[in-house]
Amino acid sequence: MTHRTDVEERYPDALGEWPDPDLVQLVGDLDRAYTGSSPALAPQIDAVVLRALRQGAAARGRIAVVRDSGHGHARRPPLLRASGRLALLVLGSGVAAAAAAAVAAGWSHLGRATIIPGTGPGPRLRSIDVGPSPAAVAMDTRAGHTFVIGHDPVGGDVASLLDTRSGTLLRRISLGRRGLAVGSSAVAVDEHSARAFVITPGSPTIAVLDTRGGALLRRTPLPSARPPGLTGDNARALAVDEGAGRVFVTTFADDTVSALDARSGALLRTTWVGPHPAAIAVDRRARRVFIANTGILDRQGRYRGGGSVSVLDARSGMLLQTIPIGQSPGALAVDTRRNRVFVLDRAGLLLLDARTGAILRTVALRGTPTTVAVDERTGRVFVLVGVDGGHIAVLDARAGAVLRTTPVAPPSTGVETLPNAVAVDGRAGRVLVTYEQDHRGPNGVARRAASYGGLSEFDARSGALVRTVRPPGPGLGALAVDDRASRVVAINVHASSVTMIDGAR
Amino acid sequence: MQHIRAVPQDRADTAVNDEAALVQAAWEDPAAFETLYRRYRDRVYWYLRGRTTTEEDAADLTQQVFVLVLDALPRYQVARGSFAAWLFRIARNAATDAHRRRRTTVAWDLVPEALQRALEDDVEAQVLRREALARLGALVTALDRDKRELLMLRFAARLPLADIALVIGKSEDATRMALARTLQRLKEQYHDASN
C-alpha cells in the first residue's frame, strides 16, 4: 500500500495515530484531485514572471535606460527597488518650458508620486495618495493639471488627475486593463489640443485623455505584431510635436514608430525604424523626430550591434535618415536652437548635428550615463551618471565640452547615490534631479532597509548644487515640472502617494 | 474526532530559515527569488485554479500574485510567520479581489485537469476512480466557502496547519478542529456515496 504510506507521510496533521482507512482514502483522493502536475500554462506564467525578475534585476540599477538599452550592469542593487523609471525632459525656450513632460518610465509596482510646489522660501511637503504603483507623470500647465499613471495588475491601470496648484486628487480614471504585464508606462501631454497620451504596460493601445476633465476619449490600437497581455511591452516611449500636431510612439518589440494625430488620437502612419526603438525626441523647429534604436541584445542583455538613431519627418512620418551608433543608444535630447542632438550610449554622450546627422563629438563619461536633458536658454546639457557615478555632468550644448561634474547628493561615506530623473525648471533657472541612496555594507552590498533619497536642485548655468530636499520615504523617481506654478511632480518609489514640496526659488 | 499531529517542528523551522534566507538574498540578487518562485509556482497555481473558472484565469492570477509578492517582498517579516503563509495570504486576497470585481460565480469544483488524469493502468479502474473523484468533487462543491477554503489551502497549497491558521486569521487549534470536522463529514458522505 505505497499510496497509503505516501498519504500518511504527506498529511500527518490530517490523519490520526491509527488512521481510519476511509479517511486515508478520502485524503488520498483529495491529494490526487488538488495536487496537479505542472500546469499546462506554466511556460506562459514562467515567461512573464521570470522576465519580470530579469527586468527587476536590471532595474536594480534604477535606470530604465540602462535596462532598456542594455547598458552594462555594473552592479546589482536590491530587487525591484527602483523599478527603473527615468524621465527625459526636453524643455524648450519660448514655450512654457516645464509644461509637457514626456516621462518614460519603466515597469513599476513600487512607486509613489511627489508634488513639489514653489511658493514661499522654504520646502513644504504634502502627501497625496494616487493609488498603487505610479510609474509615469506629465503636466498640462495651461489646464493646471497633472496626470500620474499607475500600473496595477490587480486593480487595473489608472490615471490619477491632480490639481497641480492645490495638489488635490481630482479624479481617478480607469484605463481598463488588468493583469500582469511587463513593459513601460509613459505619458505625454499636448497642451495645444489638451490631450494626454498614455502607454501602460502590455497594452496594445494608446489611451487618449482630455487633460481638462480627465475623460478617456479613445484608445488607439497600435499595429503591433505582439498580442496584448502575457507578452507585454508593446509601446515604449512617447513624444509630442505640438506644432505639427503629432504624437509619436515607439514600439520596442516591433521596431516601429507610429504617428498619431494629436487632436483626434487617430493613427496616421507606422514607420519601420532600427532594432528596438527605446527613446524619442522632437526637434520642433526642424520638424524632425529622432529615435534612439537600442540595437540587438542577446538573452543576457549583451549588445550585438544594430544601434542607431533614426530621423523621421514630423509631418509625414517618413524615415529620412538612419545614423549608426556604435554602442547601443538608449536616451536622447535635442537642442533646437543650436541644432544639436545628444545621444547617450554605453560609451558616453554623442553630439550629433541635427541637420546632417553627422557625429560631431563623442564624450566619454565616468560611469554609466542614464538620462539627458537640455536647457536651451542656458545652452547646457545635463547628463545623469548612475552606476559607478551618482553625479550630474554639465556640458556645453554647442561644443559638447564637460563643464562640471557634481555629485547628485552630498557625498557620504558608505552611501551610494543613484540619480533617477532630471528636469529643467527654465523659469527658475534650476535643474532638478531625483535620486535614491543606499547604505553600503562592508561587502559593498546595498542594505535595502536603509535606502532613502530626495531631490536636488542645481543652478542651470553653472551646474552647482543649490539645495537638496529629502521628503520622507525611500527616494524619488520620474518627475515633471510646472514652472508657472513652480511645482514639480515626482514618482516616489516604494509607495503609492503624492508628496508636495515647496519649490525651487 | 481525529487526533491530529503537528508537522515536526525541526523540519518547519528549517524551511522557515531557508526561505527567510532566500527572501533576504532576493533583496540583493533576484536570482534567489527564482528559487522561491519555482518552489511555489505550482502550489499557487493549483490553489488559484480552485478559485477560478478557467486555466487562463488561474495563470493570470498566478502571475499577478508573484508580482505582488515581488513588490511586497521588503515588507515580509519572518517573525510574523512563514514565507508560505505570507505568500498564500497574498494569493487568497488576490483571488478574493478578482472574484469580487468580476462578480461571477466561481466554481469550487475539483481541478478538472487532475480529474482527467489517468490514475490506473486498468481502464475499468480508471473509470471507477474518475467517478469517485467526480463524486468527491460534487461533495466539496456543496461545502460552504470556509470549508472549501480550508481544503484548498491544505491540499492544493499544501500548507501545514500553522500556516493555514495565519492565512485565514484563526488560531491553530481552531483551524485544526475545523479541518478535522470537515474531513470527517466529507469522509462519511464520500463513503455513503461510494456505497
XYZ file of C-alpha atoms in Angstrom:
700
model
C 0.000 0.000 0.000
C 2.524 2.508 -1.190
C -0.022 5.235 -1.730
C -1.388 4.874 1.767
C 2.095 5.370 3.120
C 2.624 8.403 0.917
C -0.600 9.942 2.113
C 0.283 9.364 5.734
C 3.708 10.853 5.159
C 2.298 13.892 3.469
C -0.614 14.608 5.757
C 0.401 13.723 9.291
C -1.765 16.553 10.570
C -4.889 15.319 8.832
C -4.696 11.643 9.779
C -4.815 10.152 13.201
C -2.338 7.998 15.018
C -4.174 4.958 13.685
C -5.786 6.308 10.570
C -9.260 5.287 9.586
C -8.930 3.631 6.129
C -11.861 5.640 4.805
C -10.185 8.828 5.893
C -6.941 7.776 4.263
C -8.892 7.078 1.103
C -10.530 10.494 1.241
C -7.313 12.363 1.950
C -5.548 10.418 -0.799
C -8.253 11.317 -3.293
C -8.219 14.948 -2.241
C -4.475 14.937 -2.671
C -4.820 13.468 -6.168
C -7.562 15.850 -7.151
C -5.939 19.020 -5.924
C -2.286 18.362 -6.480
C -1.740 18.539 -10.170
C 1.456 18.267 -12.088
C 2.925 21.394 -13.632
C 0.088 23.458 -15.057
C -0.299 23.447 -18.809
C 0.166 27.208 -18.823
C 3.355 27.034 -16.768
C 5.547 28.212 -19.676
C 3.405 31.332 -20.056
C 3.490 32.005 -16.333
C 7.243 31.493 -16.297
C 7.751 33.739 -19.279
C 6.106 36.668 -17.574
C 7.314 36.208 -14.029
C 10.880 35.337 -14.940
C 11.025 38.186 -17.363
C 9.761 40.462 -14.641
C 12.514 39.100 -12.443
C 15.161 39.714 -15.055
C 13.889 43.211 -15.650
C 13.775 43.714 -11.944
C 17.389 42.706 -11.777
C 18.268 45.133 -14.484
C 16.166 47.832 -12.898
C 18.145 47.402 -9.749
C 20.441 49.787 -11.491
C 17.419 52.025 -11.063
C 17.758 53.197 -14.572
C 15.212 52.302 -17.177
C 17.528 53.267 -19.961
C 20.196 51.034 -18.573
C 17.778 48.181 -18.660
C 16.187 49.070 -21.925
C 19.278 49.760 -23.897
C 21.311 47.014 -22.412
C 23.882 49.312 -20.957
C 26.267 47.476 -18.740
C 25.013 46.383 -15.364
C 27.975 47.195 -13.303
C 26.271 46.500 -10.052
C 23.082 44.973 -8.841
C 21.086 46.916 -6.295
C 18.208 45.285 -4.452
C 15.336 43.634 -6.158
C 12.956 45.937 -7.977
C 13.862 48.692 -5.703
C 13.567 51.474 -8.194
C 11.787 49.735 -10.998
C 13.790 51.722 -13.431
C 11.914 54.887 -14.041
C 13.557 57.702 -15.793
C 12.394 60.966 -17.113
C 13.703 62.529 -20.241
C 12.505 66.089 -20.254
C 13.471 68.375 -23.039
C 12.233 71.747 -22.073
C 12.479 74.348 -24.748
C 12.760 78.042 -24.640
C 9.862 80.167 -25.752
C 7.392 77.523 -24.755
C 6.116 77.175 -21.253
C 9.082 75.109 -20.640
C 8.063 72.851 -17.904
C 4.763 72.045 -19.355
C 4.584 68.900 -21.294
C 6.866 66.351 -19.921
C 7.155 63.094 -21.706
C 8.255 60.852 -18.968
C 9.446 57.489 -19.996
C 9.023 55.122 -17.159
C 9.925 51.536 -16.651
C 7.937 48.720 -15.157
C 6.895 49.716 -11.682
C 4.942 48.333 -8.841
C 6.717 50.289 -6.224
C 6.285 53.971 -6.709
C 4.509 56.988 -5.487
C 4.483 60.465 -6.825
C 5.592 63.686 -5.253
C 4.472 67.235 -5.971
C 6.932 69.958 -5.205
C 5.409 73.439 -5.156
C 7.417 76.631 -5.229
C 5.718 79.247 -3.163
C 7.429 80.605 -0.159
C 11.009 80.448 0.862
C 11.283 77.001 2.357
C 10.350 73.492 1.408
C 6.799 72.446 2.200
C 5.835 68.841 1.845
C 2.423 67.324 1.352
C 1.492 63.765 0.652
C -1.405 62.709 -1.605
C -2.472 59.170 -2.309
C -2.558 58.314 -6.001
C -3.107 54.581 -5.730
C -0.728 51.725 -6.279
C 2.325 51.679 -8.473
C 2.505 55.084 -10.113
C 5.115 54.966 -12.818
C 4.846 57.996 -15.063
C 3.858 61.621 -14.749
C 3.151 64.588 -17.020
C 1.556 68.025 -16.708
C -0.720 70.318 -18.633
C 0.331 73.717 -17.308
C -2.468 75.511 -19.132
C -5.111 73.373 -17.510
C -3.135 73.277 -14.282
C -3.458 69.512 -14.171
C -1.087 66.648 -13.593
C -1.505 63.061 -14.704
C 0.066 60.239 -12.768
C -0.116 56.839 -14.415
C -0.161 53.714 -12.304
C 0.091 50.120 -13.364
C -1.861 47.854 -11.053
C -2.143 44.268 -12.258
C -4.939 43.521 -9.817
C -6.995 46.688 -9.731
C -6.271 47.768 -13.285
C -4.217 50.572 -14.760
C -5.242 54.001 -13.549
C -4.568 57.623 -14.454
C -4.805 59.955 -11.472
C -5.724 63.544 -12.302
C -4.328 66.072 -9.843
C -4.832 69.779 -9.491
C -1.256 70.966 -9.790
C -1.689 74.112 -7.728
C -3.579 72.701 -4.799
C -2.131 69.225 -5.057
C -5.541 67.644 -4.630
C -6.605 64.482 -6.355
C -9.447 65.387 -8.705
C -10.237 62.094 -10.315
C -9.013 58.605 -10.960
C -9.575 57.356 -14.473
C -9.595 53.626 -15.055
C -7.557 52.699 -18.073
C -9.174 49.331 -18.006
C -6.514 46.753 -18.401
C -5.988 44.299 -15.563
C -3.463 41.575 -15.236
C 0.240 41.360 -15.080
C 2.222 42.832 -17.899
C 5.833 43.686 -18.245
C 6.662 46.829 -20.077
C 6.695 50.556 -19.876
C 4.409 53.220 -18.592
C 4.646 56.631 -20.175
C 2.530 59.720 -20.574
C 2.924 62.834 -22.683
C 0.740 65.922 -22.881
C -0.161 68.103 -25.835
C -1.277 71.368 -24.260
C -2.426 72.766 -27.564
C -5.056 70.088 -28.062
C -5.488 69.440 -24.322
C -4.796 65.761 -24.752
C -2.750 63.314 -22.742
C -1.417 60.176 -24.389
C -0.767 57.204 -22.175
C 1.156 53.972 -22.511
C 0.553 51.273 -19.939
C 2.484 48.023 -19.664
C 1.395 45.320 -22.035
C -1.414 47.330 -23.580
C -1.583 47.318 -27.363
C -3.339 50.684 -27.358
C -2.593 54.305 -26.609
C -5.140 55.845 -24.273
C -6.124 59.395 -25.156
C -7.392 61.542 -22.260
C -8.826 65.032 -22.059
C -6.432 66.991 -19.867
C -9.139 69.378 -18.646
C -11.580 66.875 -17.215
C -9.668 63.633 -17.460
C -12.207 61.902 -19.702
C -10.944 58.878 -21.560
C -11.598 59.900 -25.149
C -10.401 56.904 -27.080
C -7.975 54.049 -27.306
C -5.900 53.897 -30.413
C -4.637 50.418 -31.277
C -1.070 50.231 -32.437
C -0.278 47.866 -35.285
C 1.756 45.606 -33.053
C 2.621 42.111 -34.116
C 2.599 41.056 -30.497
C -0.570 40.050 -28.687
C -1.508 42.002 -25.575
C -1.273 40.666 -22.087
C 1.221 37.982 -21.380
C 3.819 39.126 -23.852
C 3.664 42.733 -22.736
C 5.814 45.668 -23.691
C 4.150 46.908 -26.820
C 4.763 50.639 -26.735
C 7.797 52.146 -25.071
C 8.198 55.912 -25.392
C 6.128 58.923 -26.404
C 6.847 62.408 -27.706
C 4.572 65.237 -28.792
C 5.192 67.738 -31.569
C 2.638 70.423 -30.777
C 3.477 72.447 -33.861
C 2.938 69.561 -36.227
C 0.009 68.256 -34.214
C 1.560 64.814 -33.976
C 2.284 62.290 -31.291
C 4.994 59.716 -31.883
C 5.100 56.356 -30.173
C 7.885 53.809 -30.335
C 7.027 50.121 -30.292
C 10.092 48.481 -28.860
C 9.464 44.892 -29.862
C 8.275 45.639 -33.366
C 10.949 48.158 -34.340
C 8.385 50.741 -35.379
C 7.341 54.296 -34.684
C 3.693 55.263 -35.076
C 2.445 58.784 -35.686
C -0.920 59.801 -34.196
C -2.993 62.889 -34.768
C -2.634 64.945 -31.606
C -6.239 66.100 -31.552
C -8.163 63.011 -32.538
C -5.645 60.411 -31.428
C -6.099 58.595 -34.734
C -3.244 56.521 -36.065
C -1.789 58.175 -39.132
C 1.256 56.163 -40.061
C 3.627 53.493 -38.810
C 7.251 53.526 -39.884
C 9.893 50.844 -39.529
C 13.000 52.145 -37.822
C 16.026 50.381 -36.312
C 16.007 47.487 -33.843
C 14.250 48.206 -30.545
C 13.436 51.912 -30.553
C 13.627 52.943 -26.908
C 13.654 56.727 -26.732
C 12.328 59.562 -28.798
C 12.743 63.347 -29.017
C 11.300 66.008 -31.276
C 13.040 68.925 -32.958
C 10.125 71.342 -33.139
C 11.888 73.878 -35.316
C 13.201 71.466 -37.906
C 10.071 69.312 -37.626
C 12.131 66.221 -37.198
C 11.830 63.290 -34.865
C 14.888 61.499 -33.505
C 14.618 57.938 -32.301
C 17.270 56.026 -30.367
C 17.275 52.407 -31.524
C 18.858 50.251 -28.869
C 20.043 47.621 -31.318
C 20.080 43.886 -30.946
C 20.586 42.405 -27.495
C 21.098 38.773 -26.687
C 19.345 36.974 -23.874
C 21.994 38.068 -21.418
C 21.453 41.677 -22.429
C 24.737 41.866 -24.279
C 24.760 44.273 -27.133
C 25.058 42.589 -30.530
C 25.064 45.583 -32.813
C 22.468 47.436 -34.810
C 22.281 50.509 -32.592
C 21.272 53.624 -34.469
C 19.400 56.893 -34.449
C 16.526 57.180 -36.904
C 15.368 60.543 -38.186
C 11.754 60.999 -39.274
C 9.903 63.871 -40.844
C 7.481 65.076 -38.176
C 4.678 65.893 -40.583
C 4.714 62.877 -42.832
C 6.333 60.324 -40.533
C 8.706 59.358 -43.343
C 12.088 57.926 -42.472
C 14.686 60.457 -43.563
C 17.919 59.041 -42.236
C 19.460 56.286 -40.134
C 22.648 57.101 -38.246
C 24.603 54.079 -36.976
C 25.642 54.474 -33.363
C 28.226 52.053 -32.136
C 27.267 51.359 -28.555
C 23.550 50.830 -28.094
C 21.939 54.255 -27.730
C 19.333 54.480 -25.047
C 18.386 58.104 -24.438
C 18.496 61.351 -26.348
C 17.602 65.033 -26.260
C 17.516 67.846 -28.796
C 18.699 71.453 -28.646
C 16.696 73.130 -31.405
C 18.492 76.457 -31.031
C 21.900 75.004 -31.659
C 20.850 72.158 -33.939
C 22.319 69.542 -31.726
C 21.154 66.084 -30.789
C 22.624 64.483 -27.666
C 22.601 60.721 -27.611
C 23.608 58.543 -24.682
C 25.140 55.181 -25.342
C 27.289 52.823 -23.340
C 30.408 54.777 -24.077
C 29.124 58.175 -23.071
C 27.497 61.028 -24.930
C 27.480 61.607 -28.669
C 26.938 65.031 -30.109
C 25.137 64.980 -33.471
C 24.405 67.712 -35.943
C 20.601 67.780 -36.083
C 20.557 68.878 -39.718
C 23.048 66.453 -41.237
C 23.145 63.647 -38.702
C 26.933 63.848 -38.533
C 28.519 62.730 -35.290
C 30.418 65.809 -34.174
C 31.902 64.557 -30.956
C 31.984 61.623 -28.584
C 32.296 62.491 -24.911
C 33.435 59.779 -22.526
C 31.829 59.945 -19.103
C 32.954 58.325 -15.895
C 30.286 55.773 -15.040
C 27.176 54.791 -16.963
C 25.127 57.682 -18.350
C 21.425 57.087 -17.995
C 19.413 60.109 -18.983
C 19.892 63.501 -20.539
C 18.111 66.846 -20.605
C 18.806 70.150 -22.298
C 18.234 73.696 -21.153
C 18.123 75.689 -24.378
C 18.113 79.006 -22.541
C 21.466 78.434 -20.938
C 22.891 76.132 -23.590
C 23.645 73.430 -21.098
C 23.251 69.707 -21.329
C 22.709 67.676 -18.174
C 23.623 64.025 -18.073
C 22.859 61.794 -15.118
C 25.503 59.199 -14.469
C 24.139 56.347 -12.444
C 26.090 53.185 -11.986
C 29.586 53.961 -10.692
C 28.652 57.620 -10.833
C 25.956 59.219 -8.765
C 26.658 62.560 -10.313
C 25.380 65.010 -12.872
C 27.641 66.091 -15.713
C 27.064 69.550 -17.135
C 28.159 70.072 -20.728
C 28.228 72.923 -23.154
C 25.474 72.278 -25.697
C 27.298 73.669 -28.678
C 30.716 72.102 -28.293
C 29.953 69.196 -26.001
C 32.684 70.121 -23.535
C 32.225 68.868 -19.979
C 31.989 71.965 -17.805
C 31.358 70.461 -14.434
C 30.644 67.234 -12.651
C 28.700 67.449 -9.405
C 27.522 64.716 -7.033
C 23.749 64.469 -7.117
C 23.610 64.436 -3.337
C 26.145 65.464 -0.720
C 28.692 62.626 -0.550
C 28.624 60.436 2.489
C 30.844 57.558 3.464
C 29.346 54.182 2.726
C 26.433 55.627 0.780
C 25.823 55.079 -2.894
C 23.708 57.580 -4.801
C 21.799 56.707 -7.924
C 20.121 59.540 -9.806
C 16.768 58.639 -11.329
C 15.410 61.510 -13.374
C 16.186 65.065 -14.423
C 14.041 68.038 -15.414
C 14.731 71.667 -16.152
C 12.813 74.468 -14.486
C 13.690 77.139 -17.030
C 11.911 79.979 -15.288
C 13.697 79.339 -12.025
C 16.995 78.602 -13.743
C 17.234 75.308 -11.928
C 17.812 71.728 -12.862
C 16.027 69.198 -10.694
C 17.326 65.699 -10.144
C 15.646 62.910 -8.211
C 17.722 60.213 -6.647
C 17.872 57.244 -4.311
C 20.595 56.281 -1.903
C 21.722 53.072 -0.298
C 23.944 52.491 2.627
C 26.560 50.028 1.535
C 27.504 47.145 3.730
C 31.117 46.142 4.302
C 30.965 43.825 1.276
C 29.536 46.523 -0.945
C 26.042 45.048 -0.942
C 23.220 47.508 -0.577
C 21.223 47.265 2.619
C 17.727 47.551 1.384
C 16.117 48.849 4.538
C 18.455 51.785 4.713
C 17.604 53.253 1.322
C 16.350 56.794 1.060
C 16.550 59.635 -1.402
C 15.287 63.010 -2.437
C 15.510 65.850 -4.905
C 18.492 68.064 -5.605
C 18.385 71.444 -7.278
C 21.252 72.650 -9.430
C 21.941 76.007 -10.980
C 21.039 75.640 -14.654
C 24.043 77.630 -15.832
C 26.868 76.675 -13.522
C 25.688 73.216 -12.514
C 26.355 73.991 -8.857
C 24.274 72.205 -6.248
C 21.846 74.701 -4.722
C 19.971 72.578 -2.240
C 18.670 69.123 -1.541
C 15.193 68.237 -0.329
C 14.576 64.928 1.313
C 10.929 64.010 1.676
C 10.100 61.021 3.843
C 10.381 57.722 2.065
C 12.961 55.766 0.208
C 13.520 58.073 -2.738
C 12.090 59.810 -5.776
C 11.783 58.678 -9.368
C 10.344 60.210 -12.518
C 9.347 63.852 -12.327
C 7.694 66.678 -14.237
C 7.856 70.428 -13.703
C 5.305 73.213 -13.940
C 7.428 76.332 -13.867
C 4.373 78.598 -13.962
C 3.068 77.202 -10.727
C 6.536 76.304 -9.528
C 5.501 72.729 -8.987
C 7.371 69.524 -9.540
C 5.774 66.109 -9.631
C 7.969 63.126 -8.993
C 7.430 59.430 -8.596
C 8.178 58.452 -5.048
C 9.440 54.932 -5.094
C 8.171 52.074 -2.939
C 4.858 53.687 -2.046
C 1.608 54.926 -3.538
C 1.107 58.523 -2.542
C 1.993 62.025 -3.618
C 4.075 64.479 -1.662
C 4.140 68.227 -2.173
C 7.342 70.090 -1.509
C 7.827 73.806 -1.572
C 9.591 74.820 -4.702
C 12.730 75.809 -6.328
C 13.037 79.535 -5.843
C -12.883 13.015 16.343
C -9.498 12.741 14.734
C -6.365 13.164 16.677
C -4.246 15.490 14.615
C -0.486 15.669 14.801
C 1.595 18.707 14.091
C 4.239 18.938 11.404
C 7.602 18.141 13.009
C 8.901 21.425 14.379
C 12.531 20.985 13.355
C 11.526 20.493 9.713
C 9.261 23.540 9.812
C 11.992 25.665 11.394
C 14.487 24.613 8.757
C 12.101 25.556 5.976
C 11.344 28.930 7.536
C 15.026 29.720 7.986
C 15.830 28.565 4.488
C 13.121 30.740 2.995
C 13.954 33.734 5.123
C 17.482 33.451 3.784
C 16.156 33.243 0.245
C 13.991 36.308 0.765
C 16.972 38.151 2.177
C 19.050 37.043 -0.767
C 16.339 38.132 -3.186
C 16.709 41.695 -1.966
C 20.237 41.610 -3.200
C 20.019 39.142 -6.056
C 16.769 38.444 -7.923
C 18.032 35.025 -8.924
C 17.354 33.952 -5.378
C 13.695 34.767 -5.798
C 13.533 32.449 -8.763
C 14.166 29.597 -6.346
C 11.181 30.634 -4.267
C 9.085 31.187 -7.340
C 9.805 27.734 -8.701
C 9.173 26.199 -5.313
C 5.705 27.722 -5.050
C 4.543 28.253 -8.622
C 2.526 25.051 -8.940
C 1.093 25.249 -5.463
C -0.083 28.796 -6.004
C -1.468 27.858 -9.382
C -3.434 24.855 -8.126
C -4.756 26.804 -5.198
C -5.920 29.591 -7.518
C -7.183 27.082 -10.031
C -9.626 26.005 -7.398
C -10.799 29.556 -7.019
C -11.171 30.460 -10.681
C -13.230 29.177 -13.546
C -10.590 28.740 -16.216
C -6.961 27.766 -16.525
C -6.224 31.144 -18.068
C -7.708 32.988 -15.113
C -5.648 30.879 -12.747
C -2.473 31.501 -14.758
C -3.145 35.220 -14.942
C -3.805 35.405 -11.249
C -0.695 33.344 -10.505
C 1.405 35.872 -12.369
C -0.254 38.714 -10.527
C 0.359 37.089 -7.199
C 4.068 36.696 -7.811
C 4.354 40.277 -8.982
C 2.544 41.423 -5.869
C 4.878 39.287 -3.804
C 7.902 40.794 -5.524
C 6.535 44.201 -4.774
C 5.861 43.409 -1.162
C 8.972 41.368 -0.534
C 10.729 44.033 1.520
C 7.757 44.050 3.876
C 7.894 40.346 4.630
C 8.818 39.737 8.254
C 10.000 36.342 9.340
C 8.755 36.933 12.847
C 5.179 37.106 11.631
C 5.146 33.685 10.040
C 6.499 31.571 7.264
C 7.019 32.800 3.758
C 4.434 30.272 2.559
C 1.757 31.669 4.861
C 2.566 35.189 3.742
C 2.535 34.177 0.084
C -0.812 32.432 0.301
C -2.328 35.289 2.219
C -1.492 37.450 -0.765
C -2.813 34.797 -3.136
C -6.019 34.490 -1.168
C -6.576 38.242 -1.120
C -5.832 38.484 -4.839
C -8.314 35.721 -5.591
C -10.936 37.344 -3.401
C -10.400 40.720 -5.046
C -10.563 39.217 -8.505
C -13.750 37.382 -7.651
C -15.330 40.475 -6.175
C -14.500 42.575 -9.200
C -15.768 40.097 -11.727
C -18.895 39.299 -9.777
C -19.154 35.940 -11.413
C -19.862 32.615 -9.867
C -16.626 30.871 -9.192
C -16.785 27.136 -9.298
C -15.121 25.420 -6.428
C -15.048 22.192 -8.241
C -12.093 19.936 -8.086
C -9.437 20.699 -10.611
C -10.562 19.351 -13.975
C -7.077 18.563 -15.187
C -6.491 16.409 -12.167
C -9.785 14.648 -12.621
C -8.852 13.782 -16.156
C -5.518 12.271 -15.350
C -5.168 8.546 -15.787
C -4.786 7.121 -12.341
C -4.663 3.417 -13.020
C -3.461 1.224 -15.812
C -6.715 -0.671 -15.817
C -9.329 1.110 -17.919
C -12.204 -0.039 -15.733
C -10.343 1.060 -12.645
C -9.710 4.425 -14.275
C -13.402 4.886 -14.921
C -14.264 3.952 -11.361
C -11.652 6.283 -9.944
C -12.849 9.139 -12.089
C -16.387 8.539 -10.991
C -15.260 8.512 -7.392
C -13.368 11.739 -7.816
C -16.321 13.306 -9.571
C -18.473 12.385 -6.563
C -15.864 13.861 -4.303
C -15.860 16.998 -6.424
C -19.600 17.315 -6.043
C -19.338 16.881 -2.285
C -16.613 19.504 -1.999
C -18.602 21.899 -4.146
C -21.529 21.511 -1.774
C -19.425 22.555 1.213
C -19.623 26.084 2.444
C -16.960 28.541 1.384
C -14.839 28.424 4.517
C -14.602 24.647 4.450
C -13.661 24.621 0.790
C -11.027 27.228 1.514
C -9.587 25.008 4.218
C -9.345 22.094 1.824
C -7.771 24.236 -0.886
C -5.150 25.553 1.476
C -4.346 22.112 2.816
C -4.437 20.027 -0.346
C -3.782 22.425 -3.240
C -1.500 24.856 -1.449
C -0.179 22.060 0.783
C 0.178 24.358 3.745
C 0.647 22.993 7.249
C -1.975 23.852 9.832
C 0.056 26.622 11.400
C 0.338 28.412 8.070
C -3.319 27.880 7.207
C -4.199 29.442 10.537
C -2.139 32.504 9.627
C -3.704 32.746 6.193
C -7.306 32.574 7.388
C -6.692 34.526 10.554
C -7.731 31.907 13.089
C -5.914 30.101 15.831
C -4.084 26.916 15.023
C -6.345 24.945 17.339
C -9.488 26.294 15.718
C -8.048 25.556 12.287
C -7.120 22.032 13.308
C -10.616 21.445 14.641
C -12.306 22.893 11.550
C -10.217 20.775 9.201
C -10.842 17.627 11.213
C -14.576 18.228 11.222
C -14.636 18.978 7.528
C -12.705 15.834 6.689
C -14.828 13.725 9.000
C -18.053 14.951 7.469
C -16.703 14.606 3.966
C -15.470 11.112 4.710
C -18.913 9.986 5.786
C -20.586 11.480 2.765
C -17.939 10.102 0.457
C -18.236 6.664 1.944
C -22.017 6.726 1.673
C -21.894 7.925 -1.916
C -19.348 5.269 -2.858
C -21.529 2.558 -1.452
